[in-house]
mmCIF file of C-alpha atoms in Angstrom:
data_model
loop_
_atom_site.group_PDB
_atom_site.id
_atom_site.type_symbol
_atom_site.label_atom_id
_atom_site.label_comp_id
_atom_site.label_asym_id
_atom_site.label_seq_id
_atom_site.Cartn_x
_atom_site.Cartn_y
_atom_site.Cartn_z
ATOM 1 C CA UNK W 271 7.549 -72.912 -48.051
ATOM 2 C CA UNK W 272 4.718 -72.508 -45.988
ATOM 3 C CA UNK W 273 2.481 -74.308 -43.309
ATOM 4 C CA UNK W 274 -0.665 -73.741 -43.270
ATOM 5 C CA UNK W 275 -1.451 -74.830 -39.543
ATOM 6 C CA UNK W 276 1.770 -72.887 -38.279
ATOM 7 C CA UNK W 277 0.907 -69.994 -40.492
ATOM 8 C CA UNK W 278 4.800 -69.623 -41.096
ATOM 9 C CA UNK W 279 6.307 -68.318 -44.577
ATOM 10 C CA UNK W 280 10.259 -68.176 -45.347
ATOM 11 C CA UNK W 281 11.538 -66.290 -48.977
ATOM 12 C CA UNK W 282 13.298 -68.118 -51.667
ATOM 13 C CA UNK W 283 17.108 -69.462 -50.718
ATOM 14 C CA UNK W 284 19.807 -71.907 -51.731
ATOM 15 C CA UNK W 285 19.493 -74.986 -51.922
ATOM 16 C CA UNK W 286 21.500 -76.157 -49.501
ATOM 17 C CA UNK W 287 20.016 -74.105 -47.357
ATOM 18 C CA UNK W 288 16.455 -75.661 -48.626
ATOM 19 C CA UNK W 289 17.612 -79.295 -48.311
ATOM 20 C CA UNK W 290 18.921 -78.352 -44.511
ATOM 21 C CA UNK W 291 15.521 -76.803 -43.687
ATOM 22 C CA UNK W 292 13.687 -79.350 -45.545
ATOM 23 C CA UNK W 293 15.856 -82.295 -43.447
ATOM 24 C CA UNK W 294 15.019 -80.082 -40.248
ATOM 25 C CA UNK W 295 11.000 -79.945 -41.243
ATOM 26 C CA UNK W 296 11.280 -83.651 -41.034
ATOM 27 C CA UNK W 297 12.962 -84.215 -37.955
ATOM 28 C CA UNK W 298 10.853 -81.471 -35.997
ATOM 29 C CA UNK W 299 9.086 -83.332 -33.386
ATOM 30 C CA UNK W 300 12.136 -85.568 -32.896
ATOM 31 C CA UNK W 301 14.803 -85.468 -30.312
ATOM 32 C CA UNK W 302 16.779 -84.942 -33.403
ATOM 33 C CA UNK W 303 15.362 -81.746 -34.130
ATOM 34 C CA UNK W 304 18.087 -79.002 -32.895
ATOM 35 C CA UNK W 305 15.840 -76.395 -33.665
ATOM 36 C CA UNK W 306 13.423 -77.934 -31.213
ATOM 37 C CA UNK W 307 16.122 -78.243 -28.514
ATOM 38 C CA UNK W 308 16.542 -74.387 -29.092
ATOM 39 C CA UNK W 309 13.467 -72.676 -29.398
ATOM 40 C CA UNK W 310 11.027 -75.793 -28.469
ATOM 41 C CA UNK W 311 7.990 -73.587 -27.923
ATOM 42 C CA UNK W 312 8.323 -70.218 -30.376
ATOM 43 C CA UNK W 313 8.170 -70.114 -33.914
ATOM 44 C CA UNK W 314 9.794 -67.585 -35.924
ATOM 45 C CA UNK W 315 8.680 -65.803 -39.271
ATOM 46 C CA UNK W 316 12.537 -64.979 -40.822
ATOM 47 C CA UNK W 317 14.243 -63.741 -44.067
ATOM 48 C CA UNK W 318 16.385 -66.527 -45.207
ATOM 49 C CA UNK W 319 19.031 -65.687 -47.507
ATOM 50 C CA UNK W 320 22.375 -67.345 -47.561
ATOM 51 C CA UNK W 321 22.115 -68.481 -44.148
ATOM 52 C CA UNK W 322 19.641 -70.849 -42.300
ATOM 53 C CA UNK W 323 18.409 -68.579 -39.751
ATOM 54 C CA UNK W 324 15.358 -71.029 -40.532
ATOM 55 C CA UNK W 325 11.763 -69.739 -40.261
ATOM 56 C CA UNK W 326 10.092 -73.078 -38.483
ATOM 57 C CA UNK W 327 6.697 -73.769 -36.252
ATOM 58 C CA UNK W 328 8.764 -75.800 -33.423
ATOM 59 C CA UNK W 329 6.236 -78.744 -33.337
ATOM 60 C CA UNK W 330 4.742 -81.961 -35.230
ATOM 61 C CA UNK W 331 1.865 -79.326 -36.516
ATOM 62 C CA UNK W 332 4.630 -78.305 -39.339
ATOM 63 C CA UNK W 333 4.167 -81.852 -41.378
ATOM 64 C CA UNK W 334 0.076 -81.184 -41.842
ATOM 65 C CA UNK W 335 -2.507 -79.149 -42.734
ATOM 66 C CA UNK W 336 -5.551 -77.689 -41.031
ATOM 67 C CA UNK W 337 -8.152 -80.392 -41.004
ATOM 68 C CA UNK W 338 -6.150 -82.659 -39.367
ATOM 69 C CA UNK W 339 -7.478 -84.443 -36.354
ATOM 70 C CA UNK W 340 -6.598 -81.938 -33.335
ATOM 71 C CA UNK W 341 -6.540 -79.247 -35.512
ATOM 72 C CA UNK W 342 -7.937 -75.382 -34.727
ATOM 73 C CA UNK W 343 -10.479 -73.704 -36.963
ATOM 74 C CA UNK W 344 -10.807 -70.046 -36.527
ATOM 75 C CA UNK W 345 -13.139 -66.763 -37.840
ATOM 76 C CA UNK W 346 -12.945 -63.586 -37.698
ATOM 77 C CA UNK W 347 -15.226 -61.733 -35.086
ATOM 78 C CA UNK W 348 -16.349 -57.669 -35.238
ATOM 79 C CA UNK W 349 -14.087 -54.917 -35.571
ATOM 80 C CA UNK W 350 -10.430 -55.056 -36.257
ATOM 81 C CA UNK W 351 -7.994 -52.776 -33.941
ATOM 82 C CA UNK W 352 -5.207 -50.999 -36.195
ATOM 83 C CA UNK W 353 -1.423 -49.823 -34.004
ATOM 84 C CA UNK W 354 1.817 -48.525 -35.252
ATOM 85 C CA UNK W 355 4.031 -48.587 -32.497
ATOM 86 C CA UNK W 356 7.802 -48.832 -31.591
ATOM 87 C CA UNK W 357 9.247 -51.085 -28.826
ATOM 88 C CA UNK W 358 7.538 -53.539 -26.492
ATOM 89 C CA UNK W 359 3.519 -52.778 -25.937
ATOM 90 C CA UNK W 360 0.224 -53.488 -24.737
ATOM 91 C CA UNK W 361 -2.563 -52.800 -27.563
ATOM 92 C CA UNK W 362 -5.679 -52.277 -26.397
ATOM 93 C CA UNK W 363 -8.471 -54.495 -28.488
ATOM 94 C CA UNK W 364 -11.406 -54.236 -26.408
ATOM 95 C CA UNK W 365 -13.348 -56.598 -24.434
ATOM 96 C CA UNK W 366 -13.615 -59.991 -26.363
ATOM 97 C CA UNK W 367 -16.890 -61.253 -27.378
ATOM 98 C CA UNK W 368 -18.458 -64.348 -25.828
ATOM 99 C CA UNK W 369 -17.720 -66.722 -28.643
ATOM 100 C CA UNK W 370 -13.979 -65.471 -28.545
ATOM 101 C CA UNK W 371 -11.437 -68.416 -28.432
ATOM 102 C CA UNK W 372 -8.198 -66.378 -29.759
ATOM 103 C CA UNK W 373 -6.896 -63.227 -32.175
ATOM 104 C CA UNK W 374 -5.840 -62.868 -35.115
ATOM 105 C CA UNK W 375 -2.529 -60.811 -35.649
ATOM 106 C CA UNK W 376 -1.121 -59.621 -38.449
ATOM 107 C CA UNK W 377 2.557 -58.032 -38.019
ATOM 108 C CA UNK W 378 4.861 -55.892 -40.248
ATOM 109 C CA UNK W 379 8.193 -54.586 -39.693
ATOM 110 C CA UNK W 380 8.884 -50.742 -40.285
ATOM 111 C CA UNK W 381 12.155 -50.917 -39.166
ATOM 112 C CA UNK W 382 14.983 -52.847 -40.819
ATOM 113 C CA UNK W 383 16.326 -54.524 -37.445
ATOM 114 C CA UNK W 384 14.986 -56.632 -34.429
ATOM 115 C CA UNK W 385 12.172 -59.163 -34.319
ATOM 116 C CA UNK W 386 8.645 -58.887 -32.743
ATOM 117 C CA UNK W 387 6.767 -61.644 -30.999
ATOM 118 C CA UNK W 388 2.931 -62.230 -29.779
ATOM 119 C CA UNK W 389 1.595 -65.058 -27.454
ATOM 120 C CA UNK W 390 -0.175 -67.710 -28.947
ATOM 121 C CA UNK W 391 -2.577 -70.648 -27.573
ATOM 122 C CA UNK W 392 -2.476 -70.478 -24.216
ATOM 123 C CA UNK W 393 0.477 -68.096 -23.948
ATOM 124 C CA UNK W 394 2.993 -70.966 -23.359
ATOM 125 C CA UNK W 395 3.801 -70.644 -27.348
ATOM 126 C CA UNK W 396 5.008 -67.620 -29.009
ATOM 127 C CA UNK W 397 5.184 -66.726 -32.910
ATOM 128 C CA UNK W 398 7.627 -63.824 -34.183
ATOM 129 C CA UNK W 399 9.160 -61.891 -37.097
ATOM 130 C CA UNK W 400 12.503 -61.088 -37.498
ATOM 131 C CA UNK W 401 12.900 -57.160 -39.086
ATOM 132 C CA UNK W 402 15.904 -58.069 -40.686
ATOM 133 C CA UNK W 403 17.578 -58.852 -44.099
ATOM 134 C CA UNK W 404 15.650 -59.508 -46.982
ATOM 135 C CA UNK W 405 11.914 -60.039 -47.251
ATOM 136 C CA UNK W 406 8.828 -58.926 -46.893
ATOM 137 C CA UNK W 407 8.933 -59.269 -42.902
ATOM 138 C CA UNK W 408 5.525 -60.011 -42.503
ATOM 139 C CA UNK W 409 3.958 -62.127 -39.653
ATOM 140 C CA UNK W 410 0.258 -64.145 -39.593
ATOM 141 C CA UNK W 411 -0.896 -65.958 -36.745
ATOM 142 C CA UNK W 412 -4.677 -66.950 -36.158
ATOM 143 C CA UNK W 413 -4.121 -68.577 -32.797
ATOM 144 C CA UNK W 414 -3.126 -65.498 -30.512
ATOM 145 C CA UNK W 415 -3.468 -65.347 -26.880
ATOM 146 C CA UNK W 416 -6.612 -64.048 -25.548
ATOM 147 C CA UNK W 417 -6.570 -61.274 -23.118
ATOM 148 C CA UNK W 418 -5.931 -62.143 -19.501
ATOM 149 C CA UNK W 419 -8.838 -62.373 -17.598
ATOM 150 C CA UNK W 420 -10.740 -58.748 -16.670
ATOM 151 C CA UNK W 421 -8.113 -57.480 -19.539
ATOM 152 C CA UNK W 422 -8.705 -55.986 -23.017
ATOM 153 C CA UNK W 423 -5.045 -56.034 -23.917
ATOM 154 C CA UNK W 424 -3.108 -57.869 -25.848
ATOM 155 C CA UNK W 425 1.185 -58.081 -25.740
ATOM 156 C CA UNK W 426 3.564 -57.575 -28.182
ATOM 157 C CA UNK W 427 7.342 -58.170 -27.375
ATOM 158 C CA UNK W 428 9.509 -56.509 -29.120
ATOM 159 C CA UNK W 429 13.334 -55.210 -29.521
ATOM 160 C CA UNK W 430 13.924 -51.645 -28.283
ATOM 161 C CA UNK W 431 13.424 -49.188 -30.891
ATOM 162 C CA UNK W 432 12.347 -51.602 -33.563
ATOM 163 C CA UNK W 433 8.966 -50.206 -34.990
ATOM 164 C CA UNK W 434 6.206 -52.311 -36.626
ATOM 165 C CA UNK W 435 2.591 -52.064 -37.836
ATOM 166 C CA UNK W 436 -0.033 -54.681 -35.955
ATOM 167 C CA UNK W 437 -3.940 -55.576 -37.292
ATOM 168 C CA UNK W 438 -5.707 -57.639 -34.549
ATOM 169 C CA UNK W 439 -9.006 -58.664 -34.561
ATOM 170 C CA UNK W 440 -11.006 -61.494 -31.925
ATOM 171 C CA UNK W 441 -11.988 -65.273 -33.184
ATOM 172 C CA UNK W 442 -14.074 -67.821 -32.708
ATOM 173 C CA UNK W 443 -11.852 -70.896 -31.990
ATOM 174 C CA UNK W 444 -12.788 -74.806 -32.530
ATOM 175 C CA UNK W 445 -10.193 -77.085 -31.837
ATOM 176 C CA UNK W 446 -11.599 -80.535 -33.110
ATOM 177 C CA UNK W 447 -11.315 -84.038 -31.435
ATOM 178 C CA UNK W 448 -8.264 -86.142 -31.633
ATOM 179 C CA UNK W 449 -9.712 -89.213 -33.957
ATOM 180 C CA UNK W 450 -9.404 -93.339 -32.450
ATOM 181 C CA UNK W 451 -8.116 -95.973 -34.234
ATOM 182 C CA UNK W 452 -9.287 -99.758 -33.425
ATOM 183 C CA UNK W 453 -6.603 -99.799 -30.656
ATOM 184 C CA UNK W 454 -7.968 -97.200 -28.263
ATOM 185 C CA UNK W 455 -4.756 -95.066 -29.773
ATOM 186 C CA UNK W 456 -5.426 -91.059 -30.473
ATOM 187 C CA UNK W 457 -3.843 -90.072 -33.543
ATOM 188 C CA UNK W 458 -3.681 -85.937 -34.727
ATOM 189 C CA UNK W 459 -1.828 -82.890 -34.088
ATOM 190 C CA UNK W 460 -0.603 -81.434 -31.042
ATOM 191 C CA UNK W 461 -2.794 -78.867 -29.512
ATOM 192 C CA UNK W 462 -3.291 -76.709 -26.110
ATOM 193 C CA UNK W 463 -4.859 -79.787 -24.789
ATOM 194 C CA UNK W 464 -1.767 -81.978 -25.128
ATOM 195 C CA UNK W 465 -0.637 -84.323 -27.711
ATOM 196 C CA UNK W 466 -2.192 -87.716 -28.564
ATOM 197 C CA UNK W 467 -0.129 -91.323 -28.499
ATOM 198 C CA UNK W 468 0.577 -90.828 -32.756
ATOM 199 C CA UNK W 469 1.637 -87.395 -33.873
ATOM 200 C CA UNK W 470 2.274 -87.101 -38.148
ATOM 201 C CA UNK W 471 5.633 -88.197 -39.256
ATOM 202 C CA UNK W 472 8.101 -88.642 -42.152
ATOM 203 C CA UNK W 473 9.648 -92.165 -43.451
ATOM 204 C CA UNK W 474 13.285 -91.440 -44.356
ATOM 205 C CA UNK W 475 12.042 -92.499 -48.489
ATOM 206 C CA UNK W 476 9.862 -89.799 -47.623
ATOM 207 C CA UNK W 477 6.159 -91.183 -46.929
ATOM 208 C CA UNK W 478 3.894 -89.371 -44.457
ATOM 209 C CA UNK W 479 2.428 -91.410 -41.564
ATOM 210 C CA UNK W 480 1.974 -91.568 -38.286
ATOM 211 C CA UNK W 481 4.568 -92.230 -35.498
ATOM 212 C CA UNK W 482 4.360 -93.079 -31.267
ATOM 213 C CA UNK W 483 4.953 -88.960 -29.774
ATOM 214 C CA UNK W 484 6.787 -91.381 -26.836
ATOM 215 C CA UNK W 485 9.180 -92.206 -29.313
ATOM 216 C CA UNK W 486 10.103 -89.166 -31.113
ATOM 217 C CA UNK W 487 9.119 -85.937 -29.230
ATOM 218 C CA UNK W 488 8.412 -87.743 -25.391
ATOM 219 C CA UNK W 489 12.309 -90.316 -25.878
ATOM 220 C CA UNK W 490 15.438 -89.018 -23.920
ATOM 221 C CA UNK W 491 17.537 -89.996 -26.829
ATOM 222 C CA UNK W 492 17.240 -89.913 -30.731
ATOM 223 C CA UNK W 493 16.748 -93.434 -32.669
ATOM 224 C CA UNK W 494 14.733 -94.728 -35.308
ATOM 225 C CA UNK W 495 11.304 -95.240 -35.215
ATOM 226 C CA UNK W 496 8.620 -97.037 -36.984
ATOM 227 C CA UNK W 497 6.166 -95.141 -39.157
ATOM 228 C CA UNK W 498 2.482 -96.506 -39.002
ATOM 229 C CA UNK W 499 -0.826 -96.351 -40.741
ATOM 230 C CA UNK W 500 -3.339 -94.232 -38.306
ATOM 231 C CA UNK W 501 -4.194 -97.760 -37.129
ATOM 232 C CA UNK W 502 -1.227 -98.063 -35.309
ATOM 233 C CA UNK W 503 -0.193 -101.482 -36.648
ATOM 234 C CA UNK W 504 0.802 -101.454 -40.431
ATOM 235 C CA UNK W 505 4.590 -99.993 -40.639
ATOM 236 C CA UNK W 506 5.195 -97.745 -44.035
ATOM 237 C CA UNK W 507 8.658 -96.802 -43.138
ATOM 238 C CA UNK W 508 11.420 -95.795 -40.649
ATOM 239 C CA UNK W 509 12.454 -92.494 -39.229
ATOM 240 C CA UNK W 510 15.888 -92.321 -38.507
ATOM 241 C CA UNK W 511 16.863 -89.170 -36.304
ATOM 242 C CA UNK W 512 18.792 -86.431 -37.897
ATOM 243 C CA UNK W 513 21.141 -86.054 -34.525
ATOM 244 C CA UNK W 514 24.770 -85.884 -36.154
ATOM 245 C CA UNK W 515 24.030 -86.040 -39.447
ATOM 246 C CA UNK W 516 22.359 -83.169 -40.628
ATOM 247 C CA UNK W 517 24.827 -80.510 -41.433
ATOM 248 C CA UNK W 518 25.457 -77.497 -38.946
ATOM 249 C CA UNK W 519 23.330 -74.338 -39.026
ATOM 250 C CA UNK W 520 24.915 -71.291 -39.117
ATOM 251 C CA UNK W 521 22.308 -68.965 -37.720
ATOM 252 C CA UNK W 522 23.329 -65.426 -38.819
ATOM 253 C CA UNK W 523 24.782 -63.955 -34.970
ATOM 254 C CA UNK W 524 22.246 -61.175 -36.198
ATOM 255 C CA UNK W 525 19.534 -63.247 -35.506
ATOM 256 C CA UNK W 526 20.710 -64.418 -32.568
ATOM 257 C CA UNK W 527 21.165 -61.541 -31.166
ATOM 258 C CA UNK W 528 17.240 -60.140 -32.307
ATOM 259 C CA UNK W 529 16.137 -62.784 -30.612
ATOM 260 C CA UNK W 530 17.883 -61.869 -27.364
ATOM 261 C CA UNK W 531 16.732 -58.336 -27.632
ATOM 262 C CA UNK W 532 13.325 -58.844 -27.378
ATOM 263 C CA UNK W 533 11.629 -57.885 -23.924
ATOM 264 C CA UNK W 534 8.059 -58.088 -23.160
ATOM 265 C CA UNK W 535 5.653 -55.140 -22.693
ATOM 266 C CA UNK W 536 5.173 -53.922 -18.937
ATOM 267 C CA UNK W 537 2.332 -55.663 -17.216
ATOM 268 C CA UNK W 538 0.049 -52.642 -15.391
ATOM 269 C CA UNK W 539 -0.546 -53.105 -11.673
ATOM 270 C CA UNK W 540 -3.552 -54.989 -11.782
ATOM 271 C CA UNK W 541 -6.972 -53.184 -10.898
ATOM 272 C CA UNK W 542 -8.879 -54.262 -7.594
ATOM 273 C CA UNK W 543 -11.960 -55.731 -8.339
ATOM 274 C CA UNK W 544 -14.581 -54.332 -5.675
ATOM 275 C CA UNK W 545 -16.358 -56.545 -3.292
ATOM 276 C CA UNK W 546 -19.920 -57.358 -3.962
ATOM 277 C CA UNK W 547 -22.337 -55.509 -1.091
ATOM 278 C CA UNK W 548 -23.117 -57.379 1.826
ATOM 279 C CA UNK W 549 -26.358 -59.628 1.991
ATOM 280 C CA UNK W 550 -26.287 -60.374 5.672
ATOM 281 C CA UNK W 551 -28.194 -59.133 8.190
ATOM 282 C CA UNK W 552 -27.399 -56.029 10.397
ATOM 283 C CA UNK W 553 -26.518 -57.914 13.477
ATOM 284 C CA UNK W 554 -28.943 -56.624 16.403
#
């Protein structure tokens, strides 16, 4: 299964296991989604095998594909930096070229245990790996975090002692326009900028439309919804929230506890930036 927005792969497992993941996929964006109550703003790269210690991207994005109104475009600027490294770090890529909007990272895991993270968008999302179980623990993101400001380093959380291989290399980023339908109504993906009033949704008979983000992802409590036509008006189908009804998911206490492991590279002291010389006068 893969996504090719949240850039998110999982290995071959049960069926049961599929059909909870698949039920999950369609709720995400819902207050039915318990993955979303959980780990609302990181997605995670996992082996699945037996257990659903689910690989998901924690947002609406996970129903489309790039092209979709809201959507991020990215490619590949100059040279690519190259680390092996164990633990929590900062890599060093250089100073980012003008047209940079984000990196491109591309993790593996040389260890057999923990997980490793990076920053994405504008750092308030995250996208990891988990090290473990079977799999080719691999992770591809094309929306990483751009260096802090004055920086040329980029931060990779990690578990203690868990050692992985990192390509990253600077983009060019375009994030296009939400599109309008007759009603004034933005209809798309969520993005850094926000999310617009219809985000992409699932019928329960399993049609693909578009449904009110106050309603699903912005409602205190779960329900069903209507799902529209990008204009708004013509209904297709219902989505009924998952909350109660999906079956439990036993996340291997092995991923759980990878995921509490994980502890972000130390942040130098930052480096005073000296004061331009005086233009004034020599007072008399």
């Amino acid at each position: 299964m893969t996504s090719s927005h949240g850039h998110l792969t999982t290995t071959d497992m049960p069926a049961g296991a599929a059909a909870t993941i698949r039920a999950e996929l369609a709720s995400i964006g819902t207050p039915g989604s318990r993955l979303q109550r959980a780990q609302r703003r990181t997605r995670v790269t996992a082996s699945v095998v037996g257990v659903a210690a689910v690989a998901l991207a924690t947002s609406a994005a996970a129903l489309v594909v790039t092209g979709m109104p809201g959507s991020t475009a990215t490619d590949a600027l100059g040279s690519t930096t190259t680390v092996t490294r164990t633990g929590p770090a900062l890599v060093d890529i250089g100073r980012a070229p003008a047209t940079a909007g984000a990196v491109i990272v591309d993790v593996t895991c040389l260890s057999d245990s923990g997980m490793v993270q990076v920053p994405t968008g504008d750092g308030t999302t995250g996208a990891g790996v988990s090290c473990s179980g079977d799999g080719p623990h691999r992770l591809h993101v094309v929306d990483g975090q751009l260096p802090s400001a004055g920086t040329t380093t980029f931060p990779v959380s990690s578990s203690p002692g868990t050692r992985w291989h990192a390509m990253l290399q600077y983009a060019s980023s375009v994030t296009s326009r939400w599109s309008v339908n007759a009603k004034g109504q933005t209809f798309g993906i969520e993005n850094q900028h926000g999310h617009p009033d219809l985000v992409p949704g699932r019928s329960d008979d399993g049609r693909l439309g578009w449904v009110l983000w106050s309603e699903t992802a912005g409602a205190d409590q779960p329900g069903t919804v209507d799902v529209y036509e990008s204009d708004g008006e013509t209904v297709i189908g219902h989505q009924t929230a998952e909350a109660g009804t999906l079956p439990e998911l036993p996340l291997d206490q092995r991923y759980i506890d990878e995921l509490n492991s994980v502890s972000a590279p130390a942040t130098p002291p930052a480096t005073p930036v000296p004061s331009p010389p005086s233009t004034a006068p020599a007072s008399r």
